[in-house]
Amino acid sequence: MRAAVLTPDQRAARAAFYERIGTHHMTPLWEVLGALVPPQPRSPLQAAIWRYSELREQVMEAGRLISAEEAERRVLILENPALPGNSSITQSLYAGLQLILPGEVAPAHRHTQSALRLVLDGEGAYTAVDGERTTMRRGDFIITPAWTFHDHGNQGRDPVVWLDGLDIPIVRFLDAGFAEKGDELSQALKRPEGDALARYGANMLPVDYHARPADPTRVFVYPFERTREALVAVAQGAPDPHLGHKLRYVNPATGASPMPTIGAFSQWLPAGFETRPYRSTDGTVYVCLEGRGEARVGERSFPLQENDIVVVPSWHELQFRADRDTLLFSFSDRPVQQALGLWREQRN
Ligand code: 1HN
């Protein structure tokens, strides 16, 4: 709206009009146009860090207060400080820290929300997705596509903690959420461990398998060992000035993201490397899996250590500095934005 000088009478006439049309559930566009269509994203979200060394004890305390079975999922949600009570870390994504203690199970269920796990701490847990179990090891990236039954258990001696990432705010926005419980606590196994990775994740596919473009990958675990090995090999070459050595996880049958709503990435920043200022429209959650350094987001700066989680809102300028060789996992809604023709990045 162009600024105009109004007389008190004109002002009063407009206010009365706005009130009158309000009773018809109408409101004038010209009062809100600038906010509705900003020249560039002005995310209301805040950059923030969750330091694992400070949070681990809180997660363990949850383990003394409630069982995994009673909770269904014993998770402490990571809420963006600008949106308390909203169960979201960005506008489109949810994140939480999940704990499962030795001997516990988290019962089978399914929902239309898609989920990822990034294993952070402890070993001996498994997750089962659509009738196949995978042992969870630190750094493993595991997915639970929409409407697949999944349950977790811990048959080891350590508490096991992982980061959950879900598209809950997207499904909420679309009012498209369904969920149901499984018939049994732990779903019956249909295939031996490693079956999906062998069939779909060994640079081959079952001879009669044809994925449709939006199908999630049948590879539901991306073992950290393989990811790390790839990054170390790639890091023999020259780093990208803005990204270091960055790879994206894919559905090997299509080249698309593992799930349609969440993209995931892994990057290696050599010791001493500093990335050039970068921003993109996909608000992103980063996890420091190895190394240490610093993340600068706009005016703010966060020291990074292993298992620390940082959220970078849309279009906020980001720079990393690696004090040691550093491996970062990240996830965002990039595939959604790309499918809609919305995704942009800027390299300075
Ligand atoms: C869920 O199913 C899991 O399966 C974790 O581990 C977190 C948050 C909201 C809704 C469903 C899981 C979840 C969730």
mmCIF file of C-alpha atoms and ligand atoms in Angstrom:
data_model
loop_
_atom_site.group_PDB
_atom_site.id
_atom_site.type_symbol
_atom_site.label_atom_id
_atom_site.label_comp_id
_atom_site.label_asym_id
_atom_site.label_seq_id
_atom_site.Cartn_x
_atom_site.Cartn_y
_atom_site.Cartn_z
ATOM 1 C CA MET A 1 0.000 0.000 0.000
ATOM 2 C CA ARG A 2 1.326 3.441 -0.861
ATOM 3 C CA ALA A 3 1.597 5.731 2.144
ATOM 4 C CA ALA A 4 -1.186 8.344 2.026
ATOM 5 C CA VAL A 5 -1.955 11.222 4.316
ATOM 6 C CA LEU A 6 -5.447 10.765 5.676
ATOM 7 C CA THR A 7 -7.763 13.169 7.399
ATOM 8 C CA PRO A 8 -9.252 11.994 10.685
ATOM 9 C CA ASP A 9 -12.609 11.602 8.866
ATOM 10 C CA GLN A 10 -11.116 9.375 6.168
ATOM 11 C CA ARG A 11 -9.355 7.320 8.826
ATOM 12 C CA ALA A 12 -12.571 6.866 10.780
ATOM 13 C CA ALA A 13 -14.535 5.969 7.625
ATOM 14 C CA ARG A 14 -12.053 3.243 6.757
ATOM 15 C CA ALA A 15 -11.958 1.876 10.301
ATOM 16 C CA ALA A 16 -15.758 1.704 10.343
ATOM 17 C CA PHE A 17 -15.716 -0.031 6.953
ATOM 18 C CA TYR A 18 -13.163 -2.603 8.098
ATOM 19 C CA GLU A 19 -15.316 -3.327 11.127
ATOM 20 C CA ARG A 20 -18.430 -3.682 8.991
ATOM 21 C CA ILE A 21 -16.879 -6.082 6.478
ATOM 22 C CA GLY A 22 -15.343 -7.985 9.384
ATOM 23 C CA THR A 23 -18.834 -9.125 10.334
ATOM 24 C CA HIS A 24 -18.953 -10.733 6.862
ATOM 25 C CA HIS A 25 -15.563 -12.391 7.444
ATOM 26 C CA MET A 26 -13.780 -10.106 5.026
ATOM 27 C CA THR A 27 -10.683 -7.954 5.471
ATOM 28 C CA PRO A 28 -8.904 -5.490 3.134
ATOM 29 C CA LEU A 29 -5.913 -6.872 1.255
ATOM 30 C CA TRP A 30 -4.231 -3.464 1.012
ATOM 31 C CA GLU A 31 -3.582 -3.441 4.761
ATOM 32 C CA VAL A 32 -1.662 -6.748 4.662
ATOM 33 C CA LEU A 33 -0.306 -7.067 1.116
ATOM 34 C CA GLY A 34 3.303 -6.272 2.038
ATOM 35 C CA ALA A 35 3.342 -8.928 4.761
ATOM 36 C CA LEU A 36 1.624 -11.506 2.542
ATOM 37 C CA VAL A 37 4.021 -11.067 -0.357
ATOM 38 C CA PRO A 38 7.375 -9.993 1.089
ATOM 39 C CA PRO A 39 10.208 -9.129 -1.302
ATOM 40 C CA GLN A 40 12.207 -11.955 0.251
ATOM 41 C CA PRO A 41 11.630 -14.536 3.007
ATOM 42 C CA ARG A 42 11.452 -13.018 6.490
ATOM 43 C CA SER A 43 11.276 -16.148 8.589
ATOM 44 C CA PRO A 44 9.824 -15.549 12.061
ATOM 45 C CA LEU A 45 11.909 -18.494 13.254
ATOM 46 C CA GLN A 46 15.134 -18.199 15.219
ATOM 47 C CA ALA A 47 18.489 -19.810 14.684
ATOM 48 C CA ALA A 48 19.205 -21.992 17.720
ATOM 49 C CA ILE A 49 21.503 -24.687 19.073
ATOM 50 C CA TRP A 50 20.835 -27.736 21.245
ATOM 51 C CA ARG A 51 24.077 -28.813 22.925
ATOM 52 C CA TYR A 52 24.068 -32.549 23.438
ATOM 53 C CA SER A 53 26.467 -32.389 26.392
ATOM 54 C CA GLU A 54 23.859 -30.279 28.222
ATOM 55 C CA LEU A 55 20.790 -32.169 27.014
ATOM 56 C CA ARG A 56 21.876 -35.773 27.525
ATOM 57 C CA GLU A 57 21.083 -35.646 31.243
ATOM 58 C CA GLN A 58 17.579 -34.301 30.519
ATOM 59 C CA VAL A 59 16.971 -37.118 28.065
ATOM 60 C CA MET A 60 18.153 -39.665 30.660
ATOM 61 C CA GLU A 61 15.855 -38.067 33.268
ATOM 62 C CA ALA A 62 12.910 -38.692 30.930
ATOM 63 C CA GLY A 63 13.993 -42.342 31.057
ATOM 64 C CA ARG A 64 13.436 -42.364 34.835
ATOM 65 C CA LEU A 65 10.018 -40.718 34.592
ATOM 66 C CA ILE A 66 8.249 -42.739 31.911
ATOM 67 C CA SER A 67 8.750 -46.009 30.022
ATOM 68 C CA ALA A 68 8.994 -46.152 26.239
ATOM 69 C CA GLU A 69 5.898 -48.327 26.154
ATOM 70 C CA GLU A 70 3.797 -45.941 28.247
ATOM 71 C CA ALA A 71 4.998 -42.926 26.291
ATOM 72 C CA GLU A 72 4.589 -44.849 23.000
ATOM 73 C CA ARG A 73 7.597 -42.775 21.927
ATOM 74 C CA ARG A 74 9.803 -41.288 24.668
ATOM 75 C CA VAL A 75 10.878 -38.123 22.927
ATOM 76 C CA LEU A 76 11.866 -34.627 23.993
ATOM 77 C CA ILE A 77 10.751 -32.330 21.201
ATOM 78 C CA LEU A 78 13.212 -29.680 20.002
ATOM 79 C CA GLU A 79 11.087 -26.580 19.605
ATOM 80 C CA ASN A 80 12.180 -23.519 17.748
ATOM 81 C CA PRO A 81 12.485 -20.799 20.436
ATOM 82 C CA ALA A 82 10.322 -18.485 18.307
ATOM 83 C CA LEU A 83 7.458 -21.015 18.177
ATOM 84 C CA PRO A 84 7.013 -22.498 21.658
ATOM 85 C CA GLY A 85 4.132 -24.958 21.889
ATOM 86 C CA ASN A 86 4.149 -25.579 18.155
ATOM 87 C CA SER A 87 6.170 -28.820 18.095
ATOM 88 C CA SER A 88 8.264 -27.607 15.198
ATOM 89 C CA ILE A 89 11.908 -26.751 14.662
ATOM 90 C CA THR A 90 11.297 -25.055 11.293
ATOM 91 C CA GLN A 91 7.995 -24.032 9.690
ATOM 92 C CA SER A 92 7.774 -27.401 7.949
ATOM 93 C CA LEU A 93 9.714 -29.843 10.134
ATOM 94 C CA TYR A 94 9.633 -31.428 13.544
ATOM 95 C CA ALA A 95 12.680 -32.702 15.459
ATOM 96 C CA GLY A 96 13.078 -34.562 18.740
ATOM 97 C CA LEU A 97 15.516 -36.632 20.777
ATOM 98 C CA GLN A 98 14.279 -40.160 21.388
ATOM 99 C CA LEU A 99 15.532 -42.465 24.148
ATOM 100 C CA ILE A 100 15.125 -46.216 24.398
ATOM 101 C CA LEU A 101 16.534 -48.062 27.397
ATOM 102 C CA PRO A 102 17.861 -51.637 27.490
ATOM 103 C CA GLY A 103 14.987 -54.142 27.345
ATOM 104 C CA GLU A 104 12.418 -51.613 26.181
ATOM 105 C CA VAL A 105 10.227 -51.648 23.105
ATOM 106 C CA ALA A 106 8.454 -48.769 21.397
ATOM 107 C CA PRO A 107 5.252 -50.320 19.996
ATOM 108 C CA ALA A 108 4.457 -50.747 16.305
ATOM 109 C CA HIS A 109 2.366 -48.086 14.620
ATOM 110 C CA ARG A 110 2.122 -46.213 11.347
ATOM 111 C CA HIS A 111 1.138 -42.750 10.226
ATOM 112 C CA THR A 112 1.070 -40.600 7.127
ATOM 113 C CA GLN A 113 3.885 -38.443 8.508
ATOM 114 C CA SER A 114 7.320 -39.448 7.168
ATOM 115 C CA ALA A 115 10.181 -39.847 9.643
ATOM 116 C CA LEU A 116 13.937 -40.026 9.683
ATOM 117 C CA ARG A 117 16.277 -41.082 12.480
ATOM 118 C CA LEU A 118 19.895 -40.134 12.969
ATOM 119 C CA VAL A 119 21.529 -42.334 15.609
ATOM 120 C CA LEU A 120 23.538 -40.284 18.103
ATOM 121 C CA ASP A 121 24.420 -42.234 21.217
ATOM 122 C CA GLY A 122 24.657 -45.846 22.429
ATOM 123 C CA GLU A 123 24.342 -49.128 20.576
ATOM 124 C CA GLY A 124 22.215 -52.254 20.688
ATOM 125 C CA ALA A 125 18.888 -50.811 19.564
ATOM 126 C CA TYR A 126 17.045 -51.770 16.428
ATOM 127 C CA THR A 127 14.262 -50.269 14.442
ATOM 128 C CA ALA A 128 11.910 -52.330 12.300
ATOM 129 C CA VAL A 129 10.336 -50.824 9.194
ATOM 130 C CA ASP A 130 7.728 -52.744 7.209
ATOM 131 C CA GLY A 131 8.795 -56.110 8.621
ATOM 132 C CA GLU A 132 12.581 -55.720 8.482
ATOM 133 C CA ARG A 133 14.867 -54.826 11.355
ATOM 134 C CA THR A 134 18.048 -52.840 11.236
ATOM 135 C CA THR A 135 20.570 -52.556 14.050
ATOM 136 C CA MET A 136 21.090 -48.879 14.859
ATOM 137 C CA ARG A 137 24.690 -47.663 14.869
ATOM 138 C CA ARG A 138 25.916 -44.147 15.528
ATOM 139 C CA GLY A 139 25.574 -41.915 12.473
ATOM 140 C CA ASP A 140 23.205 -44.280 10.665
ATOM 141 C CA PHE A 141 20.500 -42.442 8.748
ATOM 142 C CA ILE A 142 17.287 -44.459 8.833
ATOM 143 C CA ILE A 143 13.943 -43.615 7.256
ATOM 144 C CA THR A 144 10.350 -44.542 7.960
ATOM 145 C CA PRO A 145 8.331 -43.582 4.877
ATOM 146 C CA ALA A 146 4.704 -42.481 5.196
ATOM 147 C CA TRP A 147 2.272 -45.221 6.269
ATOM 148 C CA THR A 148 4.943 -47.887 6.946
ATOM 149 C CA PHE A 149 4.632 -49.821 10.207
ATOM 150 C CA HIS A 150 7.585 -49.227 12.510
ATOM 151 C CA ASP A 151 8.651 -50.206 16.020
ATOM 152 C CA HIS A 152 11.879 -49.924 17.974
ATOM 153 C CA GLY A 153 13.592 -52.012 20.636
ATOM 154 C CA ASN A 154 16.789 -52.089 22.645
ATOM 155 C CA GLN A 155 18.396 -55.481 23.165
ATOM 156 C CA GLY A 156 21.748 -54.089 24.278
ATOM 157 C CA ARG A 157 23.140 -52.714 27.528
ATOM 158 C CA ASP A 158 23.281 -48.990 26.727
ATOM 159 C CA PRO A 159 20.623 -46.326 26.602
ATOM 160 C CA VAL A 160 20.268 -45.431 22.918
ATOM 161 C CA VAL A 161 19.440 -41.917 21.754
ATOM 162 C CA TRP A 162 18.637 -40.725 18.261
ATOM 163 C CA LEU A 163 17.354 -37.621 16.556
ATOM 164 C CA ASP A 164 13.936 -37.937 14.955
ATOM 165 C CA GLY A 165 12.995 -35.675 12.047
ATOM 166 C CA LEU A 166 9.421 -35.689 10.777
ATOM 167 C CA ASP A 167 7.305 -33.700 8.325
ATOM 168 C CA ILE A 168 4.596 -33.236 10.992
ATOM 169 C CA PRO A 169 4.040 -29.500 10.305
ATOM 170 C CA ILE A 170 3.621 -30.181 6.566
ATOM 171 C CA VAL A 171 1.028 -32.898 7.147
ATOM 172 C CA ARG A 172 -0.682 -30.703 9.767
ATOM 173 C CA PHE A 173 -0.778 -27.783 7.331
ATOM 174 C CA LEU A 174 -2.404 -30.033 4.732
ATOM 175 C CA ASP A 175 -4.811 -31.617 7.263
ATOM 176 C CA ALA A 176 -3.802 -35.001 5.902
ATOM 177 C CA GLY A 177 -2.750 -36.916 9.012
ATOM 178 C CA PHE A 178 -3.822 -40.509 9.654
ATOM 179 C CA ALA A 179 -2.377 -42.941 12.197
ATOM 180 C CA GLU A 180 -3.047 -46.409 13.542
ATOM 181 C CA LYS A 181 -1.546 -48.848 16.012
ATOM 182 C CA GLY A 182 -0.171 -52.221 14.956
ATOM 183 C CA ASP A 183 -1.799 -55.477 16.125
ATOM 184 C CA GLU A 184 1.322 -56.512 18.009
ATOM 185 C CA LEU A 185 3.838 -54.596 20.112
ATOM 186 C CA SER A 186 6.677 -55.612 17.788
ATOM 187 C CA GLN A 187 5.755 -56.332 14.202
ATOM 188 C CA ALA A 188 6.351 -59.794 12.758
ATOM 189 C CA LEU A 189 9.491 -59.962 10.653
ATOM 190 C CA LYS A 190 9.014 -60.577 6.943
ATOM 191 C CA ARG A 191 12.638 -60.414 5.813
ATOM 192 C CA PRO A 192 16.117 -60.910 7.340
ATOM 193 C CA GLU A 193 18.205 -57.918 8.391
ATOM 194 C CA GLY A 194 20.071 -56.406 5.430
ATOM 195 C CA ASP A 195 17.565 -57.578 2.814
ATOM 196 C CA ALA A 196 16.457 -54.125 1.614
ATOM 197 C CA LEU A 197 20.019 -52.814 1.441
ATOM 198 C CA ALA A 198 21.091 -55.844 -0.607
ATOM 199 C CA ARG A 199 18.158 -55.614 -3.012
ATOM 200 C CA TYR A 200 17.945 -51.852 -3.465
ATOM 201 C CA GLY A 201 21.214 -50.392 -2.131
ATOM 202 C CA ALA A 202 24.009 -52.281 -3.866
ATOM 203 C CA ASN A 203 23.967 -50.414 -7.196
ATOM 204 C CA MET A 204 21.413 -52.909 -8.450
ATOM 205 C CA LEU A 205 17.635 -53.315 -8.274
ATOM 206 C CA PRO A 206 15.339 -56.323 -8.393
ATOM 207 C CA VAL A 207 14.985 -57.041 -12.090
ATOM 208 C CA ASP A 208 11.231 -56.415 -12.159
ATOM 209 C CA TYR A 209 11.177 -53.381 -9.829
ATOM 210 C CA HIS A 210 10.085 -50.030 -11.264
ATOM 211 C CA ALA A 211 9.879 -47.105 -8.844
ATOM 212 C CA ARG A 212 7.438 -44.304 -9.549
ATOM 213 C CA PRO A 213 8.958 -40.812 -9.245
ATOM 214 C CA ALA A 214 7.465 -39.946 -5.830
ATOM 215 C CA ASP A 215 8.001 -43.380 -4.254
ATOM 216 C CA PRO A 216 10.130 -43.342 -1.124
ATOM 217 C CA THR A 217 13.245 -45.485 -1.288
ATOM 218 C CA ARG A 218 13.075 -49.130 -0.281
ATOM 219 C CA VAL A 219 16.566 -48.667 1.185
ATOM 220 C CA PHE A 220 15.559 -47.662 4.691
ATOM 221 C CA VAL A 221 19.008 -47.505 6.258
ATOM 222 C CA TYR A 222 22.029 -45.603 5.015
ATOM 223 C CA PRO A 223 24.843 -47.014 7.173
ATOM 224 C CA PHE A 224 27.206 -44.375 8.528
ATOM 225 C CA GLU A 225 30.230 -46.446 7.580
ATOM 226 C CA ARG A 226 29.365 -46.096 3.892
ATOM 227 C CA THR A 227 28.494 -42.400 4.141
ATOM 228 C CA ARG A 228 31.745 -41.624 5.924
ATOM 229 C CA GLU A 229 33.815 -43.644 3.489
ATOM 230 C CA ALA A 230 32.273 -41.762 0.559
ATOM 231 C CA LEU A 231 32.880 -38.365 2.133
ATOM 232 C CA VAL A 232 36.487 -39.157 3.008
ATOM 233 C CA ALA A 233 37.114 -40.253 -0.583
ATOM 234 C CA VAL A 234 35.401 -37.183 -2.032
ATOM 235 C CA ALA A 235 37.406 -34.953 0.327
ATOM 236 C CA GLN A 236 40.585 -35.882 -1.574
ATOM 237 C CA GLY A 237 39.421 -33.287 -4.101
ATOM 238 C CA ALA A 238 38.925 -29.542 -3.755
ATOM 239 C CA PRO A 239 36.051 -28.417 -1.483
ATOM 240 C CA ASP A 240 33.189 -26.251 -2.731
ATOM 241 C CA PRO A 241 33.819 -22.802 -1.209
ATOM 242 C CA HIS A 242 30.258 -22.565 0.170
ATOM 243 C CA LEU A 243 29.526 -26.176 1.085
ATOM 244 C CA GLY A 244 32.776 -28.034 1.613
ATOM 245 C CA HIS A 245 32.266 -31.598 0.400
ATOM 246 C CA LYS A 246 28.508 -32.095 0.437
ATOM 247 C CA LEU A 247 26.482 -35.071 -0.793
ATOM 248 C CA ARG A 248 22.758 -35.662 -0.738
ATOM 249 C CA TYR A 249 21.102 -38.925 0.231
ATOM 250 C CA VAL A 250 18.986 -40.374 -2.583
ATOM 251 C CA ASN A 251 16.527 -43.043 -3.479
ATOM 252 C CA PRO A 252 18.929 -45.111 -5.606
ATOM 253 C CA ALA A 253 16.058 -46.221 -7.849
ATOM 254 C CA THR A 254 15.118 -42.668 -8.884
ATOM 255 C CA GLY A 255 17.840 -40.209 -7.827
ATOM 256 C CA ALA A 256 15.160 -38.285 -5.898
ATOM 257 C CA SER A 257 15.307 -37.637 -2.160
ATOM 258 C CA PRO A 258 14.785 -40.729 0.026
ATOM 259 C CA MET A 259 11.302 -39.479 0.968
ATOM 260 C CA PRO A 260 9.225 -36.915 -0.950
ATOM 261 C CA THR A 261 8.935 -34.390 1.880
ATOM 262 C CA ILE A 262 12.384 -34.463 3.538
ATOM 263 C CA GLY A 263 15.810 -34.100 1.966
ATOM 264 C CA ALA A 264 18.935 -35.234 3.803
ATOM 265 C CA PHE A 265 22.574 -34.384 3.314
ATOM 266 C CA SER A 266 25.996 -35.202 4.648
ATOM 267 C CA GLN A 267 29.034 -32.961 4.362
ATOM 268 C CA TRP A 268 32.708 -32.993 5.236
ATOM 269 C CA LEU A 269 34.559 -29.828 6.197
ATOM 270 C CA PRO A 270 38.318 -30.325 6.399
ATOM 271 C CA ALA A 271 40.151 -29.017 9.476
ATOM 272 C CA GLY A 272 40.819 -25.290 9.088
ATOM 273 C CA PHE A 273 38.159 -24.838 6.366
ATOM 274 C CA GLU A 274 35.683 -21.971 6.511
ATOM 275 C CA THR A 275 32.660 -21.873 4.226
ATOM 276 C CA ARG A 276 31.736 -18.682 2.352
ATOM 277 C CA PRO A 277 28.399 -17.028 3.269
ATOM 278 C CA TYR A 278 25.477 -19.022 1.917
ATOM 279 C CA ARG A 279 21.717 -18.977 2.250
ATOM 280 C CA SER A 280 18.850 -21.041 0.912
ATOM 281 C CA THR A 281 15.084 -21.053 1.287
ATOM 282 C CA ASP A 282 14.958 -24.439 3.000
ATOM 283 C CA GLY A 283 15.200 -23.988 6.765
ATOM 284 C CA THR A 284 17.672 -26.703 7.767
ATOM 285 C CA VAL A 285 18.546 -28.794 10.817
ATOM 286 C CA TYR A 286 22.266 -29.603 11.117
ATOM 287 C CA VAL A 287 23.858 -32.242 13.343
ATOM 288 C CA CYS A 288 27.584 -32.302 14.069
ATOM 289 C CA LEU A 289 28.473 -36.000 13.923
ATOM 290 C CA GLU A 290 32.232 -35.566 14.060
ATOM 291 C CA GLY A 291 34.682 -32.776 14.735
ATOM 292 C CA ARG A 292 34.243 -29.333 16.166
ATOM 293 C CA GLY A 293 33.972 -25.800 14.929
ATOM 294 C CA GLU A 294 31.511 -22.962 14.716
ATOM 295 C CA ALA A 295 28.281 -22.180 12.899
ATOM 296 C CA ARG A 296 27.544 -18.531 12.221
ATOM 297 C CA VAL A 297 23.907 -17.804 11.386
ATOM 298 C CA GLY A 298 23.178 -14.156 10.669
ATOM 299 C CA GLU A 299 24.465 -12.216 13.661
ATOM 300 C CA ARG A 300 24.645 -15.283 15.885
ATOM 301 C CA SER A 301 27.442 -17.726 16.444
ATOM 302 C CA PHE A 302 27.249 -21.249 17.854
ATOM 303 C CA PRO A 303 30.240 -23.357 18.907
ATOM 304 C CA LEU A 304 29.752 -26.879 17.563
ATOM 305 C CA GLN A 305 30.708 -30.178 19.148
ATOM 306 C CA GLU A 306 29.733 -33.785 18.513
ATOM 307 C CA ASN A 307 25.974 -34.437 18.576
ATOM 308 C CA ASP A 308 25.114 -30.736 18.756
ATOM 309 C CA ILE A 309 22.054 -29.757 16.725
ATOM 310 C CA VAL A 310 21.657 -26.359 15.050
ATOM 311 C CA VAL A 311 18.639 -25.000 13.191
ATOM 312 C CA VAL A 312 19.149 -22.455 10.421
ATOM 313 C CA PRO A 313 15.890 -20.759 9.346
ATOM 314 C CA SER A 314 15.057 -20.019 5.718
ATOM 315 C CA TRP A 315 17.168 -17.364 4.010
ATOM 316 C CA HIS A 316 19.431 -16.808 7.034
ATOM 317 C CA GLU A 317 23.063 -16.387 6.066
ATOM 318 C CA LEU A 318 25.185 -19.329 7.157
ATOM 319 C CA GLN A 319 28.918 -19.901 7.530
ATOM 320 C CA PHE A 320 30.733 -22.862 9.080
ATOM 321 C CA ARG A 321 34.256 -22.985 10.405
ATOM 322 C CA ALA A 322 35.826 -26.400 11.059
ATOM 323 C CA ASP A 323 38.523 -26.517 13.733
ATOM 324 C CA ARG A 324 38.991 -30.233 13.071
ATOM 325 C CA ASP A 325 37.809 -32.483 10.258
ATOM 326 C CA THR A 326 34.067 -32.104 10.693
ATOM 327 C CA LEU A 327 31.175 -34.215 9.444
ATOM 328 C CA LEU A 328 27.713 -32.646 9.382
ATOM 329 C CA PHE A 329 24.400 -34.361 8.730
ATOM 330 C CA SER A 330 21.462 -32.152 7.764
ATOM 331 C CA PHE A 331 17.838 -32.335 6.706
ATOM 332 C CA SER A 332 15.273 -29.924 5.290
ATOM 333 C CA ASP A 333 12.126 -29.611 3.182
ATOM 334 C CA ARG A 334 14.173 -28.952 0.028
ATOM 335 C CA PRO A 335 12.470 -31.646 -2.100
ATOM 336 C CA VAL A 336 9.080 -30.059 -1.411
ATOM 337 C CA GLN A 337 10.320 -26.614 -2.398
ATOM 338 C CA GLN A 338 11.996 -28.006 -5.511
ATOM 339 C CA ALA A 339 8.865 -29.891 -6.575
ATOM 340 C CA LEU A 340 6.911 -26.629 -6.234
ATOM 341 C CA GLY A 341 9.528 -24.553 -8.062
ATOM 342 C CA LEU A 342 10.221 -22.474 -4.940
ATOM 343 C CA TRP A 343 13.727 -23.449 -3.844
ATOM 344 C CA ARG A 344 16.444 -20.790 -4.129
ATOM 345 C CA GLU A 345 19.985 -20.469 -2.879
ATOM 346 C CA GLN A 346 22.436 -17.569 -2.802
ATOM 347 C CA ARG A 347 26.196 -17.867 -2.677
ATOM 348 C CA ASN A 348 28.117 -14.777 -1.600
HETATM 349 C C1 1HN B 1 6.977 -41.356 15.820
HETATM 350 O O1 1HN B 1 6.249 -42.339 15.277
HETATM 351 C C2 1HN B 1 8.276 -41.608 16.215
HETATM 352 O O2 1HN B 1 8.251 -43.830 15.452
HETATM 353 C C3 1HN B 1 9.031 -40.589 16.747
HETATM 354 O O3 1HN B 1 9.903 -43.214 16.657
HETATM 355 C C4 1HN B 1 8.519 -39.332 16.896
HETATM 356 C C5 1HN B 1 6.669 -37.815 16.680
HETATM 357 C C6 1HN B 1 5.377 -37.580 16.336
HETATM 358 C C7 1HN B 1 4.593 -38.556 15.778
HETATM 359 C C8 1HN B 1 5.115 -39.812 15.583
HETATM 360 C C9 1HN B 1 8.847 -42.986 16.094
HETATM 361 C C10 1HN B 1 7.209 -39.077 16.519
HETATM 362 C C11 1HN B 1 6.426 -40.087 15.964
#
